Amino acid sequence: MTHLKIDRSFVSPLDDPRRADGLVHTIIEIGRALGLTTVAEGIETPTQLRRLRELGCGLGQGYLFARPLESDAIADLVARRTGPSSHARSRRAARQRTVRTKESARAGPCRAPRESGGRL
């Protein structure tokens, strides 16, 4: 195990300044103590992002960054954000992930691992 995810149900209340963020802070500290990377799920607003950064969360995923995308669309998004030199590598990597997923599906039912989130 390398990652500790913070469920979106804990991230959503971060929009309300009157709500305590102690539980999220505690989850981040537990992850740090165990040497795990903490990933916040369901980040939808700049306020949630700001508060997670203040609490020390380094990774996140959610609609604030992008809607769910197909592998080719992910490669295009990465290329736009990182520059044209990485575009070909991104598309190639996305195709390889798609091929591996199809091969895994033929091998029998399994649950594909989800990618970790984007850097906060």
PDB file of C-alpha atoms in Angstrom:
ATOM      1  CA  MET A   1       0.000   0.000   0.000  1.00  0.00           C
ATOM      2  CA  THR A   2       1.443   3.359  -1.030  1.00  0.00           C
ATOM      3  CA  HIS A   3      -1.518   5.753  -0.978  1.00  0.00           C
ATOM      4  CA  LEU A   4      -4.140   6.799   1.538  1.00  0.00           C
ATOM      5  CA  LYS A   5      -7.247   8.305  -0.059  1.00  0.00           C
ATOM      6  CA  ILE A   6      -9.475  10.882   1.584  1.00  0.00           C
ATOM      7  CA  ASP A   7     -13.045  10.184   0.506  1.00  0.00           C
ATOM      8  CA  ARG A   8     -15.015  12.980  -1.137  1.00  0.00           C
ATOM      9  CA  SER A   9     -17.510  12.898   1.736  1.00  0.00           C
ATOM     10  CA  PHE A  10     -14.742  14.393   3.906  1.00  0.00           C
ATOM     11  CA  VAL A  11     -13.608  16.858   1.210  1.00  0.00           C
ATOM     12  CA  SER A  12     -17.048  18.353   0.437  1.00  0.00           C
ATOM     13  CA  PRO A  13     -17.503  20.054   3.855  1.00  0.00           C
ATOM     14  CA  LEU A  14     -14.227  21.973   3.366  1.00  0.00           C
ATOM     15  CA  ASP A  15     -16.240  24.582   1.424  1.00  0.00           C
ATOM     16  CA  ASP A  16     -17.960  25.678   4.626  1.00  0.00           C
ATOM     17  CA  PRO A  17     -15.582  27.749   6.813  1.00  0.00           C
ATOM     18  CA  ARG A  18     -17.726  26.999   9.892  1.00  0.00           C
ATOM     19  CA  ARG A  19     -17.092  23.258   9.593  1.00  0.00           C
ATOM     20  CA  ALA A  20     -14.065  21.790  11.289  1.00  0.00           C
ATOM     21  CA  ASP A  21     -11.418  20.196   9.094  1.00  0.00           C
ATOM     22  CA  GLY A  22      -9.837  18.246  11.955  1.00  0.00           C
ATOM     23  CA  LEU A  23     -10.687  14.829  10.526  1.00  0.00           C
ATOM     24  CA  VAL A  24      -9.103  15.608   7.149  1.00  0.00           C
ATOM     25  CA  HIS A  25      -6.031  16.967   8.914  1.00  0.00           C
ATOM     26  CA  THR A  26      -5.843  13.788  11.023  1.00  0.00           C
ATOM     27  CA  ILE A  27      -6.076  11.556   7.926  1.00  0.00           C
ATOM     28  CA  ILE A  28      -3.247  13.512   6.297  1.00  0.00           C
ATOM     29  CA  GLU A  29      -1.122  13.169   9.444  1.00  0.00           C
ATOM     30  CA  ILE A  30      -1.807   9.421   9.658  1.00  0.00           C
ATOM     31  CA  GLY A  31      -0.689   9.070   6.045  1.00  0.00           C
ATOM     32  CA  ARG A  32       2.449  11.074   6.755  1.00  0.00           C
ATOM     33  CA  ALA A  33       3.235   8.978   9.861  1.00  0.00           C
ATOM     34  CA  LEU A  34       2.854   5.757   7.867  1.00  0.00           C
ATOM     35  CA  GLY A  35       4.922   7.052   4.963  1.00  0.00           C
ATOM     36  CA  LEU A  36       1.938   7.008   2.594  1.00  0.00           C
ATOM     37  CA  THR A  37       1.026   9.528  -0.077  1.00  0.00           C
ATOM     38  CA  THR A  38      -2.330  11.119   0.751  1.00  0.00           C
ATOM     39  CA  VAL A  39      -4.784  11.684  -2.124  1.00  0.00           C
ATOM     40  CA  ALA A  40      -7.956  13.752  -1.716  1.00  0.00           C
ATOM     41  CA  GLU A  41     -10.901  12.618  -3.845  1.00  0.00           C
ATOM     42  CA  GLY A  42     -13.770  14.707  -5.135  1.00  0.00           C
ATOM     43  CA  ILE A  43     -12.149  18.147  -5.207  1.00  0.00           C
ATOM     44  CA  GLU A  44     -14.707  20.362  -6.922  1.00  0.00           C
ATOM     45  CA  THR A  45     -14.017  23.937  -5.780  1.00  0.00           C
ATOM     46  CA  PRO A  46     -11.008  26.245  -5.401  1.00  0.00           C
ATOM     47  CA  THR A  47     -11.870  26.590  -1.678  1.00  0.00           C
ATOM     48  CA  GLN A  48     -11.543  22.845  -1.146  1.00  0.00           C
ATOM     49  CA  LEU A  49      -8.228  22.870  -3.012  1.00  0.00           C
ATOM     50  CA  ARG A  50      -6.894  25.797  -0.959  1.00  0.00           C
ATOM     51  CA  ARG A  51      -7.867  24.190   2.358  1.00  0.00           C
ATOM     52  CA  LEU A  52      -6.355  20.830   1.374  1.00  0.00           C
ATOM     53  CA  ARG A  53      -3.100  22.565   0.437  1.00  0.00           C
ATOM     54  CA  GLU A  54      -3.103  24.398   3.778  1.00  0.00           C
ATOM     55  CA  LEU A  55      -3.582  21.067   5.562  1.00  0.00           C
ATOM     56  CA  GLY A  56      -0.620  19.549   3.731  1.00  0.00           C
ATOM     57  CA  CYS A  57      -2.350  17.267   1.231  1.00  0.00           C
ATOM     58  CA  GLY A  58      -0.117  16.947  -1.830  1.00  0.00           C
ATOM     59  CA  LEU A  59      -2.299  15.030  -4.315  1.00  0.00           C
ATOM     60  CA  GLY A  60      -5.904  15.259  -5.371  1.00  0.00           C
ATOM     61  CA  GLN A  61      -8.438  14.385  -7.997  1.00  0.00           C
ATOM     62  CA  GLY A  62     -11.841  15.705  -8.903  1.00  0.00           C
ATOM     63  CA  TYR A  63     -13.956  17.758 -11.264  1.00  0.00           C
ATOM     64  CA  LEU A  64     -11.976  20.907 -10.441  1.00  0.00           C
ATOM     65  CA  PHE A  65      -9.099  19.417 -12.466  1.00  0.00           C
ATOM     66  CA  ALA A  66     -11.028  17.495 -15.147  1.00  0.00           C
ATOM     67  CA  ARG A  67     -14.134  15.422 -15.767  1.00  0.00           C
ATOM     68  CA  PRO A  68     -13.657  11.650 -16.279  1.00  0.00           C
ATOM     69  CA  LEU A  69     -12.008  11.144 -19.679  1.00  0.00           C
ATOM     70  CA  GLU A  70     -11.147   8.387 -22.157  1.00  0.00           C
ATOM     71  CA  SER A  71      -7.448   7.508 -22.424  1.00  0.00           C
ATOM     72  CA  ASP A  72      -6.846   9.510 -25.645  1.00  0.00           C
ATOM     73  CA  ALA A  73      -8.486  12.594 -24.114  1.00  0.00           C
ATOM     74  CA  ILE A  74      -6.272  12.223 -21.030  1.00  0.00           C
ATOM     75  CA  ALA A  75      -3.178  12.143 -23.243  1.00  0.00           C
ATOM     76  CA  ASP A  76      -4.333  15.332 -25.014  1.00  0.00           C
ATOM     77  CA  LEU A  77      -5.018  17.052 -21.678  1.00  0.00           C
ATOM     78  CA  VAL A  78      -1.569  16.125 -20.337  1.00  0.00           C
ATOM     79  CA  ALA A  79       0.072  17.319 -23.548  1.00  0.00           C
ATOM     80  CA  ARG A  80      -1.684  20.695 -23.351  1.00  0.00           C
ATOM     81  CA  ARG A  81      -0.588  21.165 -19.745  1.00  0.00           C
ATOM     82  CA  THR A  82       3.000  19.910 -20.088  1.00  0.00           C
ATOM     83  CA  GLY A  83       3.947  20.903 -23.626  1.00  0.00           C
ATOM     84  CA  PRO A  84       4.190  19.272 -27.053  1.00  0.00           C
ATOM     85  CA  SER A  85       7.321  17.189 -26.336  1.00  0.00           C
ATOM     86  CA  SER A  86       5.422  14.950 -23.932  1.00  0.00           C
ATOM     87  CA  HIS A  87       2.353  14.608 -26.179  1.00  0.00           C
ATOM     88  CA  ALA A  88       3.578  11.527 -28.086  1.00  0.00           C
ATOM     89  CA  ARG A  89       4.735   9.813 -24.861  1.00  0.00           C
ATOM     90  CA  SER A  90       1.362  10.530 -23.218  1.00  0.00           C
ATOM     91  CA  ARG A  91      -0.643   9.097 -26.119  1.00  0.00           C
ATOM     92  CA  ARG A  92       1.620   6.026 -26.302  1.00  0.00           C
ATOM     93  CA  ALA A  93       1.276   5.422 -22.545  1.00  0.00           C
ATOM     94  CA  ALA A  94      -2.512   5.819 -22.738  1.00  0.00           C
ATOM     95  CA  ARG A  95      -2.708   3.247 -25.547  1.00  0.00           C
ATOM     96  CA  GLN A  96      -0.530   0.825 -23.559  1.00  0.00           C
ATOM     97  CA  ARG A  97      -2.815   1.162 -20.513  1.00  0.00           C
ATOM     98  CA  THR A  98      -5.841   0.481 -22.723  1.00  0.00           C
ATOM     99  CA  VAL A  99      -4.227  -2.640 -24.212  1.00  0.00           C
ATOM    100  CA  ARG A 100      -3.249  -3.946 -20.763  1.00  0.00           C
ATOM    101  CA  THR A 101      -6.780  -3.355 -19.518  1.00  0.00           C
ATOM    102  CA  LYS A 102      -8.258  -5.337 -22.429  1.00  0.00           C
ATOM    103  CA  GLU A 103      -5.773  -8.168 -21.843  1.00  0.00           C
ATOM    104  CA  SER A 104      -6.603  -8.194 -18.143  1.00  0.00           C
ATOM    105  CA  ALA A 105     -10.313  -8.402 -18.937  1.00  0.00           C
ATOM    106  CA  ARG A 106      -9.701 -11.548 -20.985  1.00  0.00           C
ATOM    107  CA  ALA A 107      -7.842 -13.129 -18.074  1.00  0.00           C
ATOM    108  CA  GLY A 108     -10.934 -12.983 -15.888  1.00  0.00           C
ATOM    109  CA  PRO A 109     -12.790 -10.612 -13.610  1.00  0.00           C
ATOM    110  CA  CYS A 110     -10.575  -8.252 -11.730  1.00  0.00           C
ATOM    111  CA  ARG A 111     -10.619  -4.703 -10.539  1.00  0.00           C
ATOM    112  CA  ALA A 112      -8.199  -2.402 -12.353  1.00  0.00           C
ATOM    113  CA  PRO A 113      -6.257  -0.054 -10.080  1.00  0.00           C
ATOM    114  CA  ARG A 114      -7.254   3.596 -10.303  1.00  0.00           C
ATOM    115  CA  GLU A 115      -4.608   6.154 -11.076  1.00  0.00           C
ATOM    116  CA  SER A 116      -3.503   8.491  -8.358  1.00  0.00           C
ATOM    117  CA  GLY A 117      -4.663  12.073  -8.558  1.00  0.00           C
ATOM    118  CA  GLY A 118      -2.995  15.201  -9.839  1.00  0.00           C
ATOM    119  CA  ARG A 119      -0.502  17.200  -7.879  1.00  0.00           C
ATOM    120  CA  LEU A 120      -2.030  19.851  -5.679  1.00  0.00           C
TER     121      LEU A 120
END
